[in-house]
XYZ file of C-alpha atoms in Angstrom:
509
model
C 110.261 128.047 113.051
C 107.812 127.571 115.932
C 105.999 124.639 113.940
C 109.364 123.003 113.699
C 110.413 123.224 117.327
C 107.258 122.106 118.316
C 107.893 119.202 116.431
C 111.543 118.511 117.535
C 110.256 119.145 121.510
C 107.755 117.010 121.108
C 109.909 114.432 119.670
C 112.034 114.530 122.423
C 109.851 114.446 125.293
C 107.981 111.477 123.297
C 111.625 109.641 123.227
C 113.189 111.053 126.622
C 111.367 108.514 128.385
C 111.660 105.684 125.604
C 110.599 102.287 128.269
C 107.538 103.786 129.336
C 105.738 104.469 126.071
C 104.285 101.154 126.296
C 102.111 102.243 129.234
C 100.693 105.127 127.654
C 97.264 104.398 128.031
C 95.668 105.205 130.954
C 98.822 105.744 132.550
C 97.584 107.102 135.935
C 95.886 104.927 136.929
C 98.001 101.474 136.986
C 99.235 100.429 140.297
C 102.714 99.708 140.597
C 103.098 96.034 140.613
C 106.150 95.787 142.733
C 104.288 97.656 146.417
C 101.983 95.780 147.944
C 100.229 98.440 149.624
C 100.883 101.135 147.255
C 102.193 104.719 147.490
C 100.449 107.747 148.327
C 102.420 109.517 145.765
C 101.195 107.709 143.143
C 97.434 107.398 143.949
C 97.522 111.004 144.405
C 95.390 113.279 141.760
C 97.705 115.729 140.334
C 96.722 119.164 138.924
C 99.001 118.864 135.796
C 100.255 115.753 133.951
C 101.819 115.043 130.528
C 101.241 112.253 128.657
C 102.608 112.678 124.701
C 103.082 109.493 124.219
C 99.016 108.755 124.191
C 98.685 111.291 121.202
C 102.463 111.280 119.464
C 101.844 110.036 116.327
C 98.645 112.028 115.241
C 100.047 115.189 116.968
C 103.388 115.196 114.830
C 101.371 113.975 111.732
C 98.905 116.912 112.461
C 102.349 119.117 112.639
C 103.644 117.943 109.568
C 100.760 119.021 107.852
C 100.402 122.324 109.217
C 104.209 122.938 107.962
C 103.299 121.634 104.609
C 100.109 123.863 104.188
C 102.038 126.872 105.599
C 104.978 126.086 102.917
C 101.939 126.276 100.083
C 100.511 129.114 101.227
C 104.361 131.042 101.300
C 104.631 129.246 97.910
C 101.842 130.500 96.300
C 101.606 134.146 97.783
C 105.015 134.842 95.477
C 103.019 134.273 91.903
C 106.272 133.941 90.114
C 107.931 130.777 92.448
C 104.907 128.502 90.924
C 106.639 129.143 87.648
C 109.641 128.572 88.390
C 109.481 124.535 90.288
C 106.769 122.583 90.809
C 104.683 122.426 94.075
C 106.438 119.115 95.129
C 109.862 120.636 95.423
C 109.107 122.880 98.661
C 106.932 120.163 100.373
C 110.254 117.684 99.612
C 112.521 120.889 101.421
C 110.327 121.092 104.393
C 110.735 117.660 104.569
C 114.320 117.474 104.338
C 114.718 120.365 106.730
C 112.386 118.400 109.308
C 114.373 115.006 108.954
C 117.531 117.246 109.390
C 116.536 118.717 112.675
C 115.466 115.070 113.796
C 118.550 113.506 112.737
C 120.379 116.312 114.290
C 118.666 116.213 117.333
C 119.581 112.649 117.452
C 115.610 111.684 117.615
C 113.672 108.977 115.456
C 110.825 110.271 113.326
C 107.786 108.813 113.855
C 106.067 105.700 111.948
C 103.804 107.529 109.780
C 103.860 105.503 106.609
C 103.661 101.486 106.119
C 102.176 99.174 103.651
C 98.747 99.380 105.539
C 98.519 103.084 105.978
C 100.038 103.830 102.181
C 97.703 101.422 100.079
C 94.653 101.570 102.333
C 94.681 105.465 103.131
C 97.079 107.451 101.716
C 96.763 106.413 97.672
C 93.078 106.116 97.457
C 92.253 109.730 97.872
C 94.832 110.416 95.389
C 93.535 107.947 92.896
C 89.939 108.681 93.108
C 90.635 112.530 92.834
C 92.508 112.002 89.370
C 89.555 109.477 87.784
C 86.918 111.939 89.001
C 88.067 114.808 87.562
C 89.586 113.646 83.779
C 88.176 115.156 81.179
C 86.010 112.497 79.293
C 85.866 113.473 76.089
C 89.634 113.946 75.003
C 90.191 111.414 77.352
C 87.993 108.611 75.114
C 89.015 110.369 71.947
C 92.076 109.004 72.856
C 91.533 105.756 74.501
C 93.491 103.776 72.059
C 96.765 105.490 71.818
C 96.420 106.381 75.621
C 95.821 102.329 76.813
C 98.880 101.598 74.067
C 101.462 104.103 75.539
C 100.769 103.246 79.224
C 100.376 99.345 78.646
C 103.310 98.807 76.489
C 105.326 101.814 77.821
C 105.086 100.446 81.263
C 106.004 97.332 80.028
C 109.053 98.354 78.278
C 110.499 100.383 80.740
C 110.132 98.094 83.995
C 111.756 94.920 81.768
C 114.437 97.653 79.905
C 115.632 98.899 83.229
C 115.793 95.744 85.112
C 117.414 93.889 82.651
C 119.986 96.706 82.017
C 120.662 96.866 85.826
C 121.217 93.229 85.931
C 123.859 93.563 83.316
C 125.364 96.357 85.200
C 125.064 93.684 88.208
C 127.234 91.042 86.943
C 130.369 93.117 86.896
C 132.258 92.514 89.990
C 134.081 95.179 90.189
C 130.525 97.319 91.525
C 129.917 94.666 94.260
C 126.768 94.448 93.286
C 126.493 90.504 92.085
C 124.069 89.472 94.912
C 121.371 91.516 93.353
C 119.701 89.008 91.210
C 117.173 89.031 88.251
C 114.221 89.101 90.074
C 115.504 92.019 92.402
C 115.911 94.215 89.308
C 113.101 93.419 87.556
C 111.182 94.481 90.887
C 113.397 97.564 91.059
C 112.298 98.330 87.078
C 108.842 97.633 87.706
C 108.884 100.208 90.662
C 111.074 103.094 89.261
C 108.983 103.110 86.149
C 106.217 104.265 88.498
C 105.859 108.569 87.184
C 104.097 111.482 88.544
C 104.004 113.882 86.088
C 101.812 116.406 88.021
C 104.570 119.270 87.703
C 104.243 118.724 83.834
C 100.637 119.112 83.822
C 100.313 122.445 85.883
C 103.155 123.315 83.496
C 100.990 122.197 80.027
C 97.842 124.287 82.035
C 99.861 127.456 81.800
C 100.919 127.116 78.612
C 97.946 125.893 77.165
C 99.656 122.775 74.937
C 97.450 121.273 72.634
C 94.870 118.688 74.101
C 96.347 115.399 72.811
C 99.157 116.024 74.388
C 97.824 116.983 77.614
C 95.770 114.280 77.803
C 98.569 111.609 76.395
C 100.335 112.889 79.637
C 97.303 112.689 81.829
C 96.381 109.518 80.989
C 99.722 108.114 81.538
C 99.354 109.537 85.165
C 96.099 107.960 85.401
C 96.828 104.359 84.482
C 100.446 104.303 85.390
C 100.139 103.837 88.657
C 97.717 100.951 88.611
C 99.774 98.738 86.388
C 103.485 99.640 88.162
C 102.075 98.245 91.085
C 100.359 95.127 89.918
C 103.656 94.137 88.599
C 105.536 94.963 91.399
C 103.303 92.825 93.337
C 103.586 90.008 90.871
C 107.449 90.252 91.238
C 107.605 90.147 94.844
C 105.157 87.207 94.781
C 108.244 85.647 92.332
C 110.651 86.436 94.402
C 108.682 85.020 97.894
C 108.258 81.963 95.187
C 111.908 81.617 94.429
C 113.030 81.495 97.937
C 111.237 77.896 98.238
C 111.213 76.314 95.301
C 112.786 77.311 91.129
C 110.340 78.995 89.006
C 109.010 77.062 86.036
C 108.169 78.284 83.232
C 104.058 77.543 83.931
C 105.041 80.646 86.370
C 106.081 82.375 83.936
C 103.037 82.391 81.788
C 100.950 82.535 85.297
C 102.580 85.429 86.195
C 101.308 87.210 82.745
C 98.061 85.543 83.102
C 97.766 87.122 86.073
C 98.750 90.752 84.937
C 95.932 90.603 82.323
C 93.347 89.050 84.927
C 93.762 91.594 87.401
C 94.079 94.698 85.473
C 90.838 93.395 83.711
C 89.063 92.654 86.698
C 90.137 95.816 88.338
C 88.326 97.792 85.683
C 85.426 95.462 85.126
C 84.958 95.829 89.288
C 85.002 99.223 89.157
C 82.518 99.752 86.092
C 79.809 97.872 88.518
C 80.284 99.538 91.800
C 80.516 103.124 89.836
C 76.858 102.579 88.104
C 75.224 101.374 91.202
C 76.327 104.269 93.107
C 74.475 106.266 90.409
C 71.988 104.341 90.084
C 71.736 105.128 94.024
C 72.126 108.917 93.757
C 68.571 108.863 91.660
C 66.731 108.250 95.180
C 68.998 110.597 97.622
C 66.800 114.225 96.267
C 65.108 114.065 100.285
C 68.517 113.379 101.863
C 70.966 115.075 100.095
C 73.387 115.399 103.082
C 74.405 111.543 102.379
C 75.097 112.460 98.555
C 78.597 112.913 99.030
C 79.119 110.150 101.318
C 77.447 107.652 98.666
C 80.141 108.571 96.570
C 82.953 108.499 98.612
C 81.651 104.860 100.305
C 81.075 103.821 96.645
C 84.324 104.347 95.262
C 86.383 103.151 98.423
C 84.364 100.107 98.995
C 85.100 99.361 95.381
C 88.833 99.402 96.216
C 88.620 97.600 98.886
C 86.612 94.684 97.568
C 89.016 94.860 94.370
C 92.521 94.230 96.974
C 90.077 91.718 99.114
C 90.050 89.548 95.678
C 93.666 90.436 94.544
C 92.718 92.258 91.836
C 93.750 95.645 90.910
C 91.994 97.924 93.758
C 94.023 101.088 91.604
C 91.949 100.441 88.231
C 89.213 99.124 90.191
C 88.671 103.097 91.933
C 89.491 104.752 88.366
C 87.257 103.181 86.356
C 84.882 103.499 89.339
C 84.916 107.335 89.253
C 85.052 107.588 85.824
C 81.755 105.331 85.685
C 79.755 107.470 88.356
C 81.062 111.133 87.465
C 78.855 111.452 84.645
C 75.624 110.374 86.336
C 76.637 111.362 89.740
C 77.383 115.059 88.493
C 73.531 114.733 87.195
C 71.574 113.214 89.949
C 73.242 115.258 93.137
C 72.346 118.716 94.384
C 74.389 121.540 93.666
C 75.943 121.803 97.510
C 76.501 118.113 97.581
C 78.783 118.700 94.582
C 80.417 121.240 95.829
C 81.010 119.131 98.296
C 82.376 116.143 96.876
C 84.642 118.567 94.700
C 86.292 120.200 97.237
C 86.690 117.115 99.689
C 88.170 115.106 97.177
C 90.907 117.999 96.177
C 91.325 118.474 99.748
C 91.952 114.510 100.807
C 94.263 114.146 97.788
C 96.539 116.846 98.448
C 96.541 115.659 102.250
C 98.171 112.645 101.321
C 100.166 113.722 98.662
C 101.627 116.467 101.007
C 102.320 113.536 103.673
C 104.182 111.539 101.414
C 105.952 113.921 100.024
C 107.417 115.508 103.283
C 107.574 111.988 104.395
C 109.959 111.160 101.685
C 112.397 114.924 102.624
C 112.133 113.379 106.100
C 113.521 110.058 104.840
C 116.394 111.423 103.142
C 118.255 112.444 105.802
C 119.184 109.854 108.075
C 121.143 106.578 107.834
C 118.789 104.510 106.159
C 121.106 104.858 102.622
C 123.186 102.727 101.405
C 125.482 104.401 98.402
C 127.122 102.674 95.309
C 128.026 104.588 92.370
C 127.522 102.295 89.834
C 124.367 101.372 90.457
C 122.515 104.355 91.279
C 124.319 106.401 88.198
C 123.280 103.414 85.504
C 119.838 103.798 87.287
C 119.483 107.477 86.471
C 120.780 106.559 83.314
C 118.312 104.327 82.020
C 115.385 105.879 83.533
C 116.348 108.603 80.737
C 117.200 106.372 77.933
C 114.492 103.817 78.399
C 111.546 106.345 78.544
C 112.795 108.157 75.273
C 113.183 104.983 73.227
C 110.013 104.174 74.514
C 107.935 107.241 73.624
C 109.789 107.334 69.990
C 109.365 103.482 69.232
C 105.727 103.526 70.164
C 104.307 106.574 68.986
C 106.179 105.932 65.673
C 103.779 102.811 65.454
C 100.615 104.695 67.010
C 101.166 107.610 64.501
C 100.742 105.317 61.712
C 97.167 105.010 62.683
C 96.346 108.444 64.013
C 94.308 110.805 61.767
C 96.659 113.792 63.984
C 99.477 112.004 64.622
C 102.197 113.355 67.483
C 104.748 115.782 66.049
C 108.965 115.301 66.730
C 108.418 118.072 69.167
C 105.095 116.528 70.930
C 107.268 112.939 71.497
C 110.494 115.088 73.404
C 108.253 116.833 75.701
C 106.461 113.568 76.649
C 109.824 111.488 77.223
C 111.033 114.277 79.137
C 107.425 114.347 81.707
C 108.306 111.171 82.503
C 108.917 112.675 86.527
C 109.414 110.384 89.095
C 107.751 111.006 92.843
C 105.134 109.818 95.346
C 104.512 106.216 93.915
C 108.306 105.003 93.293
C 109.359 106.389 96.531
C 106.485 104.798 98.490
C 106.858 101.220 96.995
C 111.150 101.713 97.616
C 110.059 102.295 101.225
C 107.515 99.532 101.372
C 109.798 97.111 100.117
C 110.064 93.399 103.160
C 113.808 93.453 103.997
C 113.643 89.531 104.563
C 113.212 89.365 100.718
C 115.399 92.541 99.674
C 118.784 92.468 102.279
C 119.555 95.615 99.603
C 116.284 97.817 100.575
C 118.510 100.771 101.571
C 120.258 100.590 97.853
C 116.707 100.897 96.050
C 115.455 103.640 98.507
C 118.736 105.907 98.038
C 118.819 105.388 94.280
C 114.892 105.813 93.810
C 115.732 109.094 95.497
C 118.226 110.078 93.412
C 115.876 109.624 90.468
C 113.157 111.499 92.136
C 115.296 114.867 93.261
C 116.783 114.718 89.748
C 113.126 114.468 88.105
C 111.432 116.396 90.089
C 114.228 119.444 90.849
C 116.017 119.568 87.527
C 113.521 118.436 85.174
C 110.340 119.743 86.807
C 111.898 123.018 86.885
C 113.173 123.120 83.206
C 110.379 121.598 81.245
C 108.116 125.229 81.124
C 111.088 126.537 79.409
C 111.435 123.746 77.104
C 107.756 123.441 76.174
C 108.014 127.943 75.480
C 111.817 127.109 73.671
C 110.572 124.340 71.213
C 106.704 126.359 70.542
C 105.104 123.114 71.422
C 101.454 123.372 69.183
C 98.851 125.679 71.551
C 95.475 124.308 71.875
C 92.729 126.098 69.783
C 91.473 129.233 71.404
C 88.143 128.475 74.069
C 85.171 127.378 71.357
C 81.929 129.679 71.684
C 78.157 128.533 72.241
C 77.310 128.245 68.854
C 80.653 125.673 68.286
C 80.266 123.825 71.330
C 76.569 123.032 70.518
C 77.712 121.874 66.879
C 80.548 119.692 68.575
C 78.116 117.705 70.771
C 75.493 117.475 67.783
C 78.200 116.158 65.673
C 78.924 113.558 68.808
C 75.242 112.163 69.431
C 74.878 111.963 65.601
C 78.000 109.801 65.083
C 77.169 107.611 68.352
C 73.503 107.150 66.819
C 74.806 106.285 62.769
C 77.329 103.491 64.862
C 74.144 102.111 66.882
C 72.120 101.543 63.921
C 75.231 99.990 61.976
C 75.627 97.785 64.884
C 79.164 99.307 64.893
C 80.359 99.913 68.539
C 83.336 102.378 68.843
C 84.909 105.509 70.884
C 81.956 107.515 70.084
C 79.311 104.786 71.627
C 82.142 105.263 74.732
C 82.196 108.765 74.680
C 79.054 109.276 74.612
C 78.236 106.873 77.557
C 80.793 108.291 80.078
């Protein structure tokens, strides 16, 4: 309660005074244009001042976090409220609660989030933390049906739910025939975007079996990266469209360029992640830089990835993935507790901003609400994700030496949770382009308190109802040691055929 006042006081003495926010630096010390000689008053050094305005934005970001961490704590110290709804759902309350005291208080919030701050700050940390810490080996033992659910599944459910919106868009009775093709294609593409973290703590506890963990994990993994290459590619359509009608030479462009820079992405990444390993081999007399090497690394490989429009998301997970192996090898054993710790603690930073971020956002009069079209998008969120996960792992399964039970294929079309990324990319949306921004952002939250709230909450007692398969029990010294035997052997017998395969991978990363 005191956190929250704070932050409403300090809202409105940041607002009280709206005009003179402009001249909050070095405020004191401006003479006042309109005297000629000055006044005495205002020259005159005073004992006490106030001046918000110079730190607003950091201060309330700073107070936001402090709620949220406070909120985790309360949320963990009762074990059984972990169990029962996923982390997100009380950093989304506080949120809500904040934005309702704002709104309320009749007070804006302040401008935490753009496109700068969210792709340049906020999803790196959160990226590189989930590339650095997947586990390898199940993660290359399935590469293949991985790559083909995320590829093709993001595929089918951006063009599935944008095309079925447009449908529902050409009825006239739903006023909603200004939304064009393009606009729901974008709106698929951006929806599709999932966050199944709440299924994953939920898998953790109940100890699934790996493949599907990792089925789930790497959907997280590469999700994200290919949502938002082609959202960009559909807002670069729809900037296109504006001026001049697209051919269809754009049309083939356009997948062209989804293959180029989800390629180069990866490729980029690869480089940068050896030669920061190759780097860590010379840092044994200056260990204190070891962490930053890897931190520098990764980020400067994001960066250079957007600076070339390519994918900076892939670019960052293959980068981690490259390094972790060699970097884990070459560092001391402080610097990686270090980088551990750091990392964990910079991802949940962000994801706690956006999250709260996105409470704040819901209250307020930013919405714009239409039945039809929010209801069909809830709608085919759920349909296209299960025909998705049945029609693809049918075809995967054929080729699968343990192929994904009946059971396996309902809990992974019912993961598919929406959160962070959809809401972000809603929010990010140019109005110039999209006069219906505040439709997307109330229906992309509609999706994301239904995913998150009812299905987060439900799926650990659907995974315990249905006796999803438990992974084996943990392997002893003697098995583990047989395992990796078994691995080097099988990478060596495809070396000297001159066959290259997931165990030459594996056994690389």
């Amino acid at each position: 309660l005191l956190l929250l006042s704070s932050l409403v006081c300090c809202s409105a003495t940041a607002y009280a005074d709206e005009p003179n926010l402009s001249n909050s630096f070095l405020p004191h010390y401006e003479p006042d244009q309109g005297d000629a000689l000055g006044s005495s008053q205002d020259t005159r050094l005073h004992v006490f001042t106030v001046d918000y305005a110079y730190v607003q934005i950091p201060y309330e970001v700073t107070l936001w976090i402090l709620l949220a961490s406070l909120a985790k704590i309360g949320f963990h110290l009762y074990h059984r409220l972990p169990r029962l709804m996923p982390e997100s759902c009380i950093l989304i309350v506080i949120g809500a609660l904040v934005g309702a005291i704002i709104f309320a208080s009749d007070h804006k919030s302040p401008p935490v989030m753009n496109s700068s701050i969210y792709f340049l700050y906020l999803l790196p940390p959160i990226i590189l933390e989930e590339g650095y810490f997947m586990p390898t080996r199940p993660f290359f033992e399935n590469f293949v049906s991985i790559l083909w659910w995320s590829l093709l599944g993001s595929l089918l459910n951006s063009f599935g739910i944008g095309l079925s919106l447009y449908g529902i868009c050409q009825i006239e009775a739903f006023g909603l025939t200004d939304l064009d093709l393009l606009q729901n294609l974008l709106f698929g593409s951006m929806i599709s975007a999932v966050d199944p973290v709440a299924a994953l703590v939920v898998f953790e506890e109940a100890s699934v079996n790996e493949q599907l963990y990792m089925m789930i994990f790497g959907e997280s993994l590469l999700n994200d990266g290919i949502t938002v290459v082609l959202y960009n590619i559909f807002i670069a359509f729809t900037q296109m469209h504006r001026y001049e009608e697209i051919e269809s030479i754009d049309v083939f462009a356009g997948f062209a360029r989804f293959f180029v820079v989800g390629l180069g992405g990866v490729l980029f990444g690869i480089i940068f992640g050896f030669v920061s390993a190759f780097m860590t081999r010379f840092t044994h007399n200056v260990s204190a830089i070891e962490p930053l090497l890897v931190f520098m690394f990764s980020y400067l490989a994001y960066l250079s990835a957007e600076t070339l429009y390519i994918s900076g998301i892939l670019a960052m997970t293959s980068c981690a993935v490259t390094m972790k192996k060699y970097v884990e090898e070459n560092v001391s054993q402080n610097s990686y507790t270090t980088i551990k710790y750091f990392m964990k603690m910079l991802s949940s930073v962000s994801e706690t901003l956006i999250f709260v971020f996105m409470g704040v956002s819901t209250v307020g009069k930013n919405h714009e609400w239409n039945w039809a079209f929010i209801c069909s998008t809830l709608l085919f969120c759920l349909i296209w994700r299960t025909l998705s996960v049945f029609a693809l792992f049918y075809i995967s399964n054929k080729f699968r030496t343990y192929p994904f039970t009946f059971k396996d294929q309902l809990i992974i079309s019912y993961s598919g949770l929406r959160g962070a990324s959809s809401f972000s990319l809603a929010f990010l949306l140019p109005v110039n382009l999209f006069p219906r921004k505040k439709l997307f952002i109330t229906a992309t939250l509609v999706v994301i308190y239904f995913t998150v709230f009812i299905q987060g909450i439900t799926i650990g007692p659907l995974v315990k109802y249905l006796d999803v398969k438990k992974t084996n029990k943990k392997e002893s010294i003697n098995e583990e040691i047989h395992v990796r035997l078994m691995d080097h052997l099988k990478a060596g017998i495809e070396d000297i055929c001159g066959h290259w395969s997931h165990y030459q991978l594996r056994d690389k990363y």
